[in-house]
C-alpha cells in the first residue's frame, strides 16, 4: 500500500510518501514560513525527485489535530483538494498519535505535548507492548497501545496523572521547551526528553500509522472530509460506533495493563489504587485479575482474591465511555468460569449503599444481599452492602447484567 502523508498541525510542515515496508520520500521544514508557502511546493518537489505519479497512491493520510488552527486548516484543505483531484480516500491521524508512533518500541510511557497556551497542553498517553508475532516463531513485534486518547489538559493535571502511573516517561513535542521546568519540578517519576530528530512531527509516522488505520476501516472520502479544528470526523464517529457495538473480550491481566487500570481507577474512584497497588495484586498467587477490551481498547477490569472455596471481588470497574455495553457482565461471567474450574463455590463482594446502579447490576447477575458494614467506606463515609452468590456447577447462568 502507498500513501501520501501530510502534517502541518504545528510549527513543522512535513510531507512523505510511505509504503508498507519503506518511506520512499520525506520532506520536513521547521522554519519561519507559513505552511501555505511551503506545503504544496514540498509535495511537488518530493514527487518530482522520486518520480512518482500521485495517481498511484492508495490514500492520503493527514494529521487531524490537536494543534494550530491555521496549520490544521491548511493541511486539511491541501489533503482534501488532492483527494478530490485524485479520487483518493483520506485517513485522519491524530497528531499526537503519530508523534508517539515515531518512538517505536519504547516500553516506557510516551507523552507527546503540544503547547495549547494558558498552561494547557494537547497530549495523549501511549506505550508499546512486546508480543510474539506468531505462536510458531520466536520473532517479536511491538503493539502500539493507546493508554489515553488525545486530550487537552492543564500541565498540572498531566503531571498528576503521570505520577499516578509511576512509570518512566518520554516527552516530545513543541510543548517541551515551554513547560520543561514545570515538568521537572512536578514529576516524581523518571523522565526523558526525546532528542531533536524525533521530537517534532514526522509525516513518515503519519503515513505508517495511516496505513494501519486505513486497514482498520478508519477513512473517509475527500468529499466527506471537513477541515475543522479538533472536529470529530465521520470516520471517527463510525469507528466509535463500531467500538460501541463490539463484543467485550476478557483475558487475564498482564503487567502492561497496569497503567491503563490505574488511569481508570483515577477516573472512577475517590480512593483510586495506584499502578503499584494494581501490580502488587497481580503478583499475588491467590489473585484473579481480568482485563476487558472492546475493539482493542481497555474497557474494564476485575480484581479478586481467593481463599479456600471463596472468591472476593476487590475491584470491578468499566471505563465511563463504555459503561452499559455489557463489559461488567462479561467480566463476571469469566470470573464465574474461572471459579468453577478452580473449585470455588462462592463469590463475595461489597458495594456502597448509595451505588444503586451497581447494586442492580449485581442483583441481576445473581448476587443476594447478606448484610451491612456500617460506615465502611470513606470519602464520602458510607455503609457497605455485603453481597454474595453461589458458583453454578452447571452451565454459566450469570445472565446479562447490563
mmCIF file of C-alpha atoms in Angstrom:
data_model
loop_
_atom_site.group_PDB
_atom_site.id
_atom_site.type_symbol
_atom_site.label_atom_id
_atom_site.label_comp_id
_atom_site.label_asym_id
_atom_site.label_seq_id
_atom_site.Cartn_x
_atom_site.Cartn_y
_atom_site.Cartn_z
ATOM 1 C CA UNK A 1 0.000 0.000 0.000
ATOM 2 C CA UNK A 2 1.225 3.532 -0.771
ATOM 3 C CA UNK A 3 0.046 6.733 0.953
ATOM 4 C CA UNK A 4 0.838 10.417 0.744
ATOM 5 C CA UNK A 5 1.150 11.780 4.291
ATOM 6 C CA UNK A 6 0.770 15.426 5.353
ATOM 7 C CA UNK A 7 1.228 17.095 8.758
ATOM 8 C CA UNK A 8 1.061 20.857 9.286
ATOM 9 C CA UNK A 9 -0.570 20.855 12.721
ATOM 10 C CA UNK A 10 2.303 22.667 14.460
ATOM 11 C CA UNK A 11 5.302 24.807 13.596
ATOM 12 C CA UNK A 12 6.684 21.995 11.476
ATOM 13 C CA UNK A 13 5.442 21.321 7.945
ATOM 14 C CA UNK A 14 6.151 17.797 6.740
ATOM 15 C CA UNK A 15 5.101 15.543 3.869
ATOM 16 C CA UNK A 16 6.047 11.988 2.927
ATOM 17 C CA UNK A 17 5.300 9.128 0.596
ATOM 18 C CA UNK A 18 5.131 5.912 2.602
ATOM 19 C CA UNK A 19 4.728 2.296 1.581
ATOM 20 C CA UNK A 20 4.233 -0.827 3.686
ATOM 21 C CA UNK A 21 7.928 -1.591 4.028
ATOM 22 C CA UNK A 22 9.632 1.745 3.424
ATOM 23 C CA UNK A 23 9.484 5.525 3.438
ATOM 24 C CA UNK A 24 10.017 6.466 -0.204
ATOM 25 C CA UNK A 25 10.468 10.178 0.444
ATOM 26 C CA UNK A 26 10.047 12.703 3.244
ATOM 27 C CA UNK A 27 10.342 16.496 3.246
ATOM 28 C CA UNK A 28 10.289 18.417 6.545
ATOM 29 C CA UNK A 29 10.695 22.130 7.265
ATOM 30 C CA UNK A 30 10.722 23.734 10.709
ATOM 31 C CA UNK A 31 11.333 27.343 9.783
ATOM 32 C CA UNK A 32 9.620 30.725 9.973
ATOM 33 C CA UNK A 33 7.497 30.406 6.867
ATOM 34 C CA UNK A 34 3.764 29.855 6.620
ATOM 35 C CA UNK A 35 2.553 26.389 5.706
ATOM 36 C CA UNK A 36 0.647 27.897 2.780
ATOM 37 C CA UNK A 37 4.039 28.888 1.344
ATOM 38 C CA UNK A 38 5.737 25.547 1.906
ATOM 39 C CA UNK A 39 3.320 22.608 1.828
ATOM 40 C CA UNK A 40 2.404 22.306 -1.865
ATOM 41 C CA UNK A 41 5.928 23.181 -3.101
ATOM 42 C CA UNK A 42 7.288 20.489 -0.758
ATOM 43 C CA UNK A 43 4.925 17.875 -2.182
ATOM 44 C CA UNK A 44 5.703 18.916 -5.762
ATOM 45 C CA UNK A 45 9.461 18.748 -5.178
ATOM 46 C CA UNK A 46 9.253 15.410 -3.389
ATOM 47 C CA UNK A 47 7.152 13.845 -6.156
ATOM 48 C CA UNK A 48 9.498 15.205 -8.807
ATOM 49 C CA UNK A 49 12.623 13.900 -7.074
ATOM 50 C CA UNK A 50 11.360 10.303 -6.688
ATOM 51 C CA UNK A 51 9.458 10.329 -9.983
ATOM 52 C CA UNK A 52 6.173 9.086 -8.540
ATOM 53 C CA UNK A 53 2.793 9.683 -10.151
ATOM 54 C CA UNK A 54 0.396 10.685 -7.363
ATOM 55 C CA UNK A 55 -2.380 8.763 -9.107
ATOM 56 C CA UNK A 56 -0.601 5.578 -7.901
ATOM 57 C CA UNK A 57 -1.169 6.325 -4.211
ATOM 58 C CA UNK A 58 -3.963 4.473 -2.427
ATOM 59 C CA UNK A 59 -4.871 7.109 0.169
ATOM 60 C CA UNK A 60 -3.859 10.407 1.749
ATOM 61 C CA UNK A 61 -3.043 10.401 5.472
ATOM 62 C CA UNK A 62 -3.430 13.797 7.110
ATOM 63 C CA UNK A 63 -2.896 14.886 10.700
ATOM 64 C CA UNK A 64 -6.187 15.993 12.139
ATOM 65 C CA UNK A 65 -5.414 17.669 15.406
ATOM 66 C CA UNK A 66 -4.894 18.727 18.024
ATOM 67 C CA UNK A 67 -2.690 21.629 17.040
ATOM 68 C CA UNK A 68 -2.663 25.024 15.374
ATOM 69 C CA UNK A 69 -5.970 26.035 13.812
ATOM 70 C CA UNK A 70 -4.269 27.645 10.801
ATOM 71 C CA UNK A 71 -1.902 24.740 10.294
ATOM 72 C CA UNK A 72 -4.674 22.158 10.531
ATOM 73 C CA UNK A 73 -6.859 24.126 8.150
ATOM 74 C CA UNK A 74 -4.087 24.380 5.544
ATOM 75 C CA UNK A 75 -3.145 20.709 5.861
ATOM 76 C CA UNK A 76 -6.751 19.518 5.706
ATOM 77 C CA UNK A 77 -7.569 21.782 2.758
ATOM 78 C CA UNK A 78 -4.492 20.559 0.881
ATOM 79 C CA UNK A 79 -5.351 16.923 1.536
ATOM 80 C CA UNK A 80 -8.975 17.470 0.573
ATOM 81 C CA UNK A 81 -8.047 19.183 -2.676
ATOM 82 C CA UNK A 82 -5.625 16.426 -3.642
ATOM 83 C CA UNK A 83 -8.115 13.758 -2.631
ATOM 84 C CA UNK A 84 -10.840 15.268 -4.810
ATOM 85 C CA UNK A 85 -8.476 15.686 -7.751
ATOM 86 C CA UNK A 86 -7.091 12.155 -7.494
ATOM 87 C CA UNK A 87 -10.246 10.400 -6.329
ATOM 88 C CA UNK A 88 -8.472 9.045 -3.223
ATOM 89 C CA UNK A 89 -9.775 8.494 0.331
ATOM 90 C CA UNK A 90 -8.424 10.412 3.318
ATOM 91 C CA UNK A 91 -7.214 8.907 6.593
ATOM 92 C CA UNK A 92 -7.461 11.103 9.694
ATOM 93 C CA UNK A 93 -4.454 10.553 12.009
ATOM 94 C CA UNK A 94 -4.408 12.432 15.346
ATOM 95 C CA UNK A 95 -1.177 14.398 15.549
ATOM 96 C CA UNK A 96 -0.173 13.136 18.997
ATOM 97 C CA UNK A 97 -0.842 9.520 17.936
ATOM 98 C CA UNK A 98 1.643 9.888 15.080
ATOM 99 C CA UNK A 99 4.213 11.617 17.278
ATOM 100 C CA UNK A 100 4.080 8.756 19.778
ATOM 101 C CA UNK A 101 4.222 6.170 16.980
ATOM 102 C CA UNK A 102 7.563 7.596 15.882
ATOM 103 C CA UNK A 103 9.106 6.317 19.163
ATOM 104 C CA UNK A 104 8.514 2.715 18.062
ATOM 105 C CA UNK A 105 9.457 0.008 20.531
ATOM 106 C CA UNK A 106 9.568 2.228 23.614
ATOM 107 C CA UNK A 107 8.014 0.383 26.570
ATOM 108 C CA UNK A 108 8.010 3.494 28.779
ATOM 109 C CA UNK A 109 5.092 5.932 28.824
ATOM 110 C CA UNK A 110 5.285 8.084 25.662
ATOM 111 C CA UNK A 111 3.800 11.540 26.178
ATOM 112 C CA UNK A 112 3.732 13.988 23.227
ATOM 113 C CA UNK A 113 2.844 17.511 24.337
ATOM 114 C CA UNK A 114 1.845 20.435 22.134
ATOM 115 C CA UNK A 115 1.501 23.887 23.634
ATOM 116 C CA UNK A 116 -2.161 24.932 23.821
ATOM 117 C CA UNK A 117 -1.392 28.210 25.674
ATOM 118 C CA UNK A 118 -2.577 29.285 29.138
ATOM 119 C CA UNK A 119 -0.801 26.372 30.874
ATOM 120 C CA UNK A 120 -2.708 23.840 28.763
ATOM 121 C CA UNK A 121 -1.266 21.142 26.523
ATOM 122 C CA UNK A 122 -2.632 18.864 23.844
ATOM 123 C CA UNK A 123 -1.429 15.391 24.664
ATOM 124 C CA UNK A 124 -2.111 11.670 24.755
ATOM 125 C CA UNK A 125 -0.529 8.796 26.662
ATOM 126 C CA UNK A 126 0.914 5.814 24.806
ATOM 127 C CA UNK A 127 3.293 2.869 25.044
ATOM 128 C CA UNK A 128 4.432 -0.143 23.036
ATOM 129 C CA UNK A 129 3.821 -3.687 24.242
ATOM 130 C CA UNK A 130 6.087 -6.541 23.032
ATOM 131 C CA UNK A 131 4.356 -9.675 21.803
ATOM 132 C CA UNK A 132 5.170 -12.731 19.732
ATOM 133 C CA UNK A 133 4.495 -12.242 16.015
ATOM 134 C CA UNK A 134 3.027 -15.753 15.786
ATOM 135 C CA UNK A 135 2.748 -18.814 18.014
ATOM 136 C CA UNK A 136 5.214 -20.884 15.976
ATOM 137 C CA UNK A 137 8.041 -18.303 15.819
ATOM 138 C CA UNK A 138 10.493 -16.515 18.079
ATOM 139 C CA UNK A 139 10.013 -13.314 16.105
ATOM 140 C CA UNK A 140 8.725 -10.473 18.257
ATOM 141 C CA UNK A 141 6.840 -7.315 17.378
ATOM 142 C CA UNK A 142 5.522 -4.286 19.239
ATOM 143 C CA UNK A 143 1.846 -3.444 19.578
ATOM 144 C CA UNK A 144 1.038 0.285 19.719
ATOM 145 C CA UNK A 145 -1.122 0.841 22.795
ATOM 146 C CA UNK A 146 -3.200 3.974 23.371
ATOM 147 C CA UNK A 147 -3.373 4.330 27.151
ATOM 148 C CA UNK A 148 -5.215 7.670 26.972
ATOM 149 C CA UNK A 149 -6.612 9.154 23.780
ATOM 150 C CA UNK A 150 -5.728 12.689 22.689
ATOM 151 C CA UNK A 151 -6.946 15.357 25.090
ATOM 152 C CA UNK A 152 -6.423 18.935 26.218
ATOM 153 C CA UNK A 153 -5.407 19.206 29.900
ATOM 154 C CA UNK A 154 -3.557 21.529 32.214
ATOM 155 C CA UNK A 155 0.125 20.849 32.795
ATOM 156 C CA UNK A 156 -0.601 20.230 36.488
ATOM 157 C CA UNK A 157 -3.251 17.621 35.663
ATOM 158 C CA UNK A 158 -0.897 15.861 33.254
ATOM 159 C CA UNK A 159 1.847 15.758 35.895
ATOM 160 C CA UNK A 160 -0.582 14.318 38.442
ATOM 161 C CA UNK A 161 -1.692 11.560 36.064
ATOM 162 C CA UNK A 162 1.856 10.615 35.144
ATOM 163 C CA UNK A 163 2.812 10.412 38.805
ATOM 164 C CA UNK A 164 -0.097 8.019 39.357
ATOM 165 C CA UNK A 165 1.220 5.698 36.650
ATOM 166 C CA UNK A 166 4.577 5.529 38.396
ATOM 167 C CA UNK A 167 6.430 4.639 35.173
ATOM 168 C CA UNK A 168 9.253 6.290 33.244
ATOM 169 C CA UNK A 169 8.064 8.906 30.757
ATOM 170 C CA UNK A 170 9.450 10.093 27.419
ATOM 171 C CA UNK A 171 8.343 13.605 26.388
ATOM 172 C CA UNK A 172 8.408 15.091 22.895
ATOM 173 C CA UNK A 173 6.726 17.932 21.033
ATOM 174 C CA UNK A 174 6.787 21.717 20.868
ATOM 175 C CA UNK A 175 5.367 21.917 24.407
ATOM 176 C CA UNK A 176 8.611 20.589 25.882
ATOM 177 C CA UNK A 177 10.639 23.840 25.780
ATOM 178 C CA UNK A 178 7.630 25.765 27.097
ATOM 179 C CA UNK A 179 6.895 23.528 30.100
ATOM 180 C CA UNK A 180 10.205 21.737 30.654
ATOM 181 C CA UNK A 181 10.929 23.387 34.012
ATOM 182 C CA UNK A 182 7.415 22.786 35.363
ATOM 183 C CA UNK A 183 7.568 19.145 34.353
ATOM 184 C CA UNK A 184 10.931 18.739 36.068
ATOM 185 C CA UNK A 185 9.599 20.368 39.249
ATOM 186 C CA UNK A 186 6.391 18.343 39.488
ATOM 187 C CA UNK A 187 7.260 14.854 38.283
ATOM 188 C CA UNK A 188 8.090 12.167 40.837
ATOM 189 C CA UNK A 189 8.917 9.535 38.232
ATOM 190 C CA UNK A 190 11.990 9.217 35.976
ATOM 191 C CA UNK A 191 11.586 11.087 32.692
ATOM 192 C CA UNK A 192 13.416 11.824 29.454
ATOM 193 C CA UNK A 193 13.133 14.381 26.691
ATOM 194 C CA UNK A 194 13.361 12.971 23.177
ATOM 195 C CA UNK A 195 16.316 14.106 21.029
ATOM 196 C CA UNK A 196 15.880 16.587 18.197
ATOM 197 C CA UNK A 197 15.477 14.032 15.426
ATOM 198 C CA UNK A 198 12.268 12.670 16.943
ATOM 199 C CA UNK A 199 10.774 15.490 18.993
ATOM 200 C CA UNK A 200 8.623 17.072 16.266
ATOM 201 C CA UNK A 201 6.000 15.871 13.807
ATOM 202 C CA UNK A 202 7.130 13.453 11.104
ATOM 203 C CA UNK A 203 4.979 12.762 8.044
ATOM 204 C CA UNK A 204 6.576 9.313 7.769
ATOM 205 C CA UNK A 205 4.982 8.390 11.118
ATOM 206 C CA UNK A 206 1.639 9.841 9.977
ATOM 207 C CA UNK A 207 1.859 7.687 6.858
ATOM 208 C CA UNK A 208 2.832 4.479 8.671
ATOM 209 C CA UNK A 209 0.030 4.889 11.208
ATOM 210 C CA UNK A 210 -2.314 5.985 8.421
ATOM 211 C CA UNK A 211 -1.786 2.638 6.655
ATOM 212 C CA UNK A 212 -2.718 0.826 9.846
ATOM 213 C CA UNK A 213 -5.813 2.971 10.436
ATOM 214 C CA UNK A 214 -6.868 2.589 6.792
ATOM 215 C CA UNK A 215 -6.814 -1.196 7.158
ATOM 216 C CA UNK A 216 -8.945 -0.882 10.284
ATOM 217 C CA UNK A 217 -11.543 0.982 8.193
ATOM 218 C CA UNK A 218 -10.839 4.411 9.626
ATOM 219 C CA UNK A 219 -11.019 6.543 6.477
ATOM 220 C CA UNK A 220 -13.422 8.773 4.578
ATOM 221 C CA UNK A 221 -13.922 10.174 1.110
ATOM 222 C CA UNK A 222 -12.371 13.511 0.229
ATOM 223 C CA UNK A 223 -15.880 14.966 -0.148
ATOM 224 C CA UNK A 224 -16.724 13.937 3.457
ATOM 225 C CA UNK A 225 -13.547 15.449 4.867
ATOM 226 C CA UNK A 226 -14.036 18.784 6.594
ATOM 227 C CA UNK A 227 -11.033 20.886 7.613
ATOM 228 C CA UNK A 228 -12.371 21.801 11.056
ATOM 229 C CA UNK A 229 -10.319 22.357 14.182
ATOM 230 C CA UNK A 230 -10.429 19.418 16.624
ATOM 231 C CA UNK A 231 -13.510 18.098 14.855
ATOM 232 C CA UNK A 232 -14.953 14.627 15.221
ATOM 233 C CA UNK A 233 -14.823 13.313 11.677
ATOM 234 C CA UNK A 234 -17.297 10.961 10.059
ATOM 235 C CA UNK A 235 -14.615 8.269 10.140
ATOM 236 C CA UNK A 236 -14.113 8.789 13.881
ATOM 237 C CA UNK A 237 -17.850 8.674 14.521
ATOM 238 C CA UNK A 238 -18.118 5.425 12.598
ATOM 239 C CA UNK A 239 -15.170 3.984 14.465
ATOM 240 C CA UNK A 240 -16.726 4.985 17.811
ATOM 241 C CA UNK A 241 -19.948 3.255 16.775
ATOM 242 C CA UNK A 242 -18.036 0.088 15.859
ATOM 243 C CA UNK A 243 -16.332 0.162 19.250
ATOM 244 C CA UNK A 244 -19.704 0.558 20.963
ATOM 245 C CA UNK A 245 -21.146 -2.426 19.077
ATOM 246 C CA UNK A 246 -18.065 -4.628 19.578
ATOM 247 C CA UNK A 247 -18.418 -7.671 21.837
ATOM 248 C CA UNK A 248 -16.309 -7.346 25.020
ATOM 249 C CA UNK A 249 -13.357 -9.725 25.155
ATOM 250 C CA UNK A 250 -12.000 -10.764 28.552
ATOM 251 C CA UNK A 251 -8.474 -12.043 29.164
ATOM 252 C CA UNK A 252 -6.021 -12.400 32.022
ATOM 253 C CA UNK A 253 -4.479 -9.109 33.072
ATOM 254 C CA UNK A 254 -0.769 -8.570 32.362
ATOM 255 C CA UNK A 255 1.856 -6.268 33.824
ATOM 256 C CA UNK A 256 1.480 -3.999 30.765
ATOM 257 C CA UNK A 257 -2.157 -3.308 31.740
ATOM 258 C CA UNK A 258 -1.151 -1.617 34.992
ATOM 259 C CA UNK A 259 -1.085 1.940 33.632
ATOM 260 C CA UNK A 260 -4.485 1.625 31.930
ATOM 261 C CA UNK A 261 -6.043 0.187 35.106
ATOM 262 C CA UNK A 262 -4.532 2.968 37.232
ATOM 263 C CA UNK A 263 -5.956 5.550 34.805
ATOM 264 C CA UNK A 264 -9.464 4.078 35.094
ATOM 265 C CA UNK A 265 -9.083 3.891 38.901
ATOM 266 C CA UNK A 266 -8.282 7.613 38.902
ATOM 267 C CA UNK A 267 -11.293 8.384 36.716
ATOM 268 C CA UNK A 268 -13.788 6.288 38.652
ATOM 269 C CA UNK A 269 -12.871 6.068 42.333
ATOM 270 C CA UNK A 270 -12.083 8.665 45.045
ATOM 271 C CA UNK A 271 -9.832 6.061 46.724
ATOM 272 C CA UNK A 272 -8.056 5.153 43.493
ATOM 273 C CA UNK A 273 -5.422 2.417 43.543
ATOM 274 C CA UNK A 274 -2.004 3.309 42.184
ATOM 275 C CA UNK A 275 -0.369 1.312 39.422
ATOM 276 C CA UNK A 276 1.961 -0.119 42.089
ATOM 277 C CA UNK A 277 -1.035 -1.450 44.045
ATOM 278 C CA UNK A 278 -2.513 -2.986 40.899
ATOM 279 C CA UNK A 279 0.770 -4.705 40.015
ATOM 280 C CA UNK A 280 1.206 -5.960 43.591
ATOM 281 C CA UNK A 281 -2.250 -7.534 43.364
ATOM 282 C CA UNK A 282 -1.381 -9.067 40.006
ATOM 283 C CA UNK A 283 1.675 -10.711 41.601
ATOM 284 C CA UNK A 284 -0.369 -12.397 44.340
ATOM 285 C CA UNK A 285 -0.779 -16.188 43.778
ATOM 286 C CA UNK A 286 -4.327 -16.097 45.157
ATOM 287 C CA UNK A 287 -5.475 -13.225 42.923
ATOM 288 C CA UNK A 288 -7.724 -13.400 39.864
ATOM 289 C CA UNK A 289 -7.028 -10.389 37.635
ATOM 290 C CA UNK A 290 -9.060 -9.914 34.471
ATOM 291 C CA UNK A 291 -8.948 -7.288 31.723
ATOM 292 C CA UNK A 292 -11.803 -6.492 29.324
ATOM 293 C CA UNK A 293 -11.284 -4.925 25.907
ATOM 294 C CA UNK A 294 -13.592 -3.639 23.195
ATOM 295 C CA UNK A 295 -12.179 -3.223 19.681
ATOM 296 C CA UNK A 296 -8.675 -3.382 21.139
ATOM 297 C CA UNK A 297 -9.242 -0.654 23.740
ATOM 298 C CA UNK A 298 -9.130 -1.164 27.507
ATOM 299 C CA UNK A 299 -12.757 -1.262 28.641
ATOM 300 C CA UNK A 300 -12.749 -2.553 32.216
ATOM 301 C CA UNK A 301 -11.135 -4.856 34.732
ATOM 302 C CA UNK A 302 -11.803 -7.108 37.715
ATOM 303 C CA UNK A 303 -9.553 -7.925 40.665
ATOM 304 C CA UNK A 304 -10.492 -10.698 43.091
ATOM 305 C CA UNK A 305 -8.829 -12.713 45.863
ATOM 306 C CA UNK A 306 -9.447 -16.387 46.603
ATOM 307 C CA UNK A 307 -9.360 -18.154 49.980
ATOM 308 C CA UNK A 308 -10.334 -21.812 50.445
ATOM 309 C CA UNK A 309 -13.534 -22.187 48.406
ATOM 310 C CA UNK A 310 -14.473 -18.482 48.174
ATOM 311 C CA UNK A 311 -13.513 -15.586 45.902
ATOM 312 C CA UNK A 312 -13.977 -11.957 46.933
ATOM 313 C CA UNK A 313 -14.146 -9.211 44.321
ATOM 314 C CA UNK A 314 -11.904 -6.356 45.444
ATOM 315 C CA UNK A 315 -12.375 -4.162 42.366
ATOM 316 C CA UNK A 316 -14.574 -4.220 39.294
ATOM 317 C CA UNK A 317 -14.850 -1.217 37.007
ATOM 318 C CA UNK A 318 -15.769 -0.154 33.481
ATOM 319 C CA UNK A 319 -14.419 2.903 31.641
ATOM 320 C CA UNK A 320 -17.003 5.701 31.627
ATOM 321 C CA UNK A 321 -17.383 5.798 27.856
ATOM 322 C CA UNK A 322 -18.014 2.027 27.713
ATOM 323 C CA UNK A 323 -20.464 1.606 30.569
ATOM 324 C CA UNK A 324 -23.800 -0.136 29.909
ATOM 325 C CA UNK A 325 -22.282 -2.027 26.978
ATOM 326 C CA UNK A 326 -22.020 -5.496 28.551
ATOM 327 C CA UNK A 327 -18.456 -5.148 29.858
ATOM 328 C CA UNK A 328 -19.210 -5.812 33.548
ATOM 329 C CA UNK A 329 -21.350 -8.803 32.579
ATOM 330 C CA UNK A 330 -18.505 -10.256 30.537
ATOM 331 C CA UNK A 331 -16.080 -9.833 33.451
ATOM 332 C CA UNK A 332 -18.456 -11.504 35.906
ATOM 333 C CA UNK A 333 -19.099 -14.385 33.508
ATOM 334 C CA UNK A 334 -15.383 -15.038 33.051
ATOM 335 C CA UNK A 335 -14.857 -14.905 36.818
ATOM 336 C CA UNK A 336 -17.628 -17.496 37.181
ATOM 337 C CA UNK A 337 -15.902 -19.793 34.680
ATOM 338 C CA UNK A 338 -12.532 -19.482 36.446
ATOM 339 C CA UNK A 339 -14.066 -20.063 39.874
ATOM 340 C CA UNK A 340 -15.955 -23.127 38.690
ATOM 341 C CA UNK A 341 -12.816 -24.704 37.234
ATOM 342 C CA UNK A 342 -10.845 -23.892 40.402
ATOM 343 C CA UNK A 343 -13.309 -25.384 42.865
ATOM 344 C CA UNK A 344 -14.547 -22.026 44.168
ATOM 345 C CA UNK A 345 -18.089 -22.349 45.482
ATOM 346 C CA UNK A 346 -18.995 -18.771 46.421
ATOM 347 C CA UNK A 347 -18.271 -15.242 45.151
ATOM 348 C CA UNK A 348 -18.384 -12.312 47.579
ATOM 349 C CA UNK A 349 -18.299 -8.539 47.189
ATOM 350 C CA UNK A 350 -19.245 -5.305 48.918
ATOM 351 C CA UNK A 351 -20.714 -2.182 47.344
ATOM 352 C CA UNK A 352 -21.537 1.326 48.504
ATOM 353 C CA UNK A 353 -25.093 1.566 49.796
ATOM 354 C CA UNK A 354 -25.735 4.597 47.595
ATOM 355 C CA UNK A 355 -24.461 2.979 44.402
ATOM 356 C CA UNK A 356 -27.873 1.858 43.186
ATOM 357 C CA UNK A 357 -26.732 1.151 39.634
ATOM 358 C CA UNK A 358 -24.020 -1.285 40.796
ATOM 359 C CA UNK A 359 -26.391 -2.958 43.265
ATOM 360 C CA UNK A 360 -28.937 -3.505 40.497
ATOM 361 C CA UNK A 361 -26.188 -4.937 38.278
ATOM 362 C CA UNK A 362 -25.153 -7.441 40.935
ATOM 363 C CA UNK A 363 -28.714 -8.473 41.737
ATOM 364 C CA UNK A 364 -29.314 -9.134 38.048
ATOM 365 C CA UNK A 365 -26.109 -11.202 37.999
ATOM 366 C CA UNK A 366 -27.466 -13.424 40.776
ATOM 367 C CA UNK A 367 -25.983 -11.786 43.879
ATOM 368 C CA UNK A 368 -28.041 -11.509 47.087
ATOM 369 C CA UNK A 369 -27.587 -9.037 49.940
ATOM 370 C CA UNK A 370 -26.142 -10.648 53.096
ATOM 371 C CA UNK A 371 -25.685 -7.742 55.465
ATOM 372 C CA UNK A 372 -24.285 -4.259 56.096
ATOM 373 C CA UNK A 373 -20.923 -2.920 57.269
ATOM 374 C CA UNK A 374 -21.712 0.447 58.770
ATOM 375 C CA UNK A 375 -19.566 3.429 57.774
ATOM 376 C CA UNK A 376 -17.188 1.096 55.919
ATOM 377 C CA UNK A 377 -16.365 3.476 53.083
ATOM 378 C CA UNK A 378 -14.647 6.837 53.363
ATOM 379 C CA UNK A 379 -14.560 9.929 51.141
ATOM 380 C CA UNK A 380 -17.526 10.061 51.490
ATOM 381 C CA UNK A 381 -18.399 7.988 54.568
ATOM 382 C CA UNK A 382 -20.988 5.386 53.602
ATOM 383 C CA UNK A 383 -22.255 1.929 54.551
ATOM 384 C CA UNK A 384 -21.176 -1.133 52.588
ATOM 385 C CA UNK A 385 -23.749 -3.667 51.396
ATOM 386 C CA UNK A 386 -22.359 -7.228 51.582
ATOM 387 C CA UNK A 387 -23.439 -9.462 48.689
ATOM 388 C CA UNK A 388 -22.700 -12.995 47.541
ATOM 389 C CA UNK A 389 -23.758 -15.634 45.052
ATOM 390 C CA UNK A 390 -23.032 -19.348 44.724
ATOM 391 C CA UNK A 391 -20.916 -20.546 41.817
ATOM 392 C CA UNK A 392 -23.103 -22.551 39.479
ATOM 393 C CA UNK A 393 -21.946 -26.114 38.956
ATOM 394 C CA UNK A 394 -23.609 -26.439 35.550
ATOM 395 C CA UNK A 395 -23.721 -24.103 32.542
ATOM 396 C CA UNK A 396 -22.842 -20.494 33.083
ATOM 397 C CA UNK A 397 -26.023 -18.784 34.271
ATOM 398 C CA UNK A 398 -24.769 -15.404 35.317
ATOM 399 C CA UNK A 399 -27.064 -13.836 32.719
ATOM 400 C CA UNK A 400 -26.746 -10.453 31.104
ATOM 401 C CA UNK A 401 -26.185 -7.907 33.820
ATOM 402 C CA UNK A 402 -26.189 -4.823 31.680
#
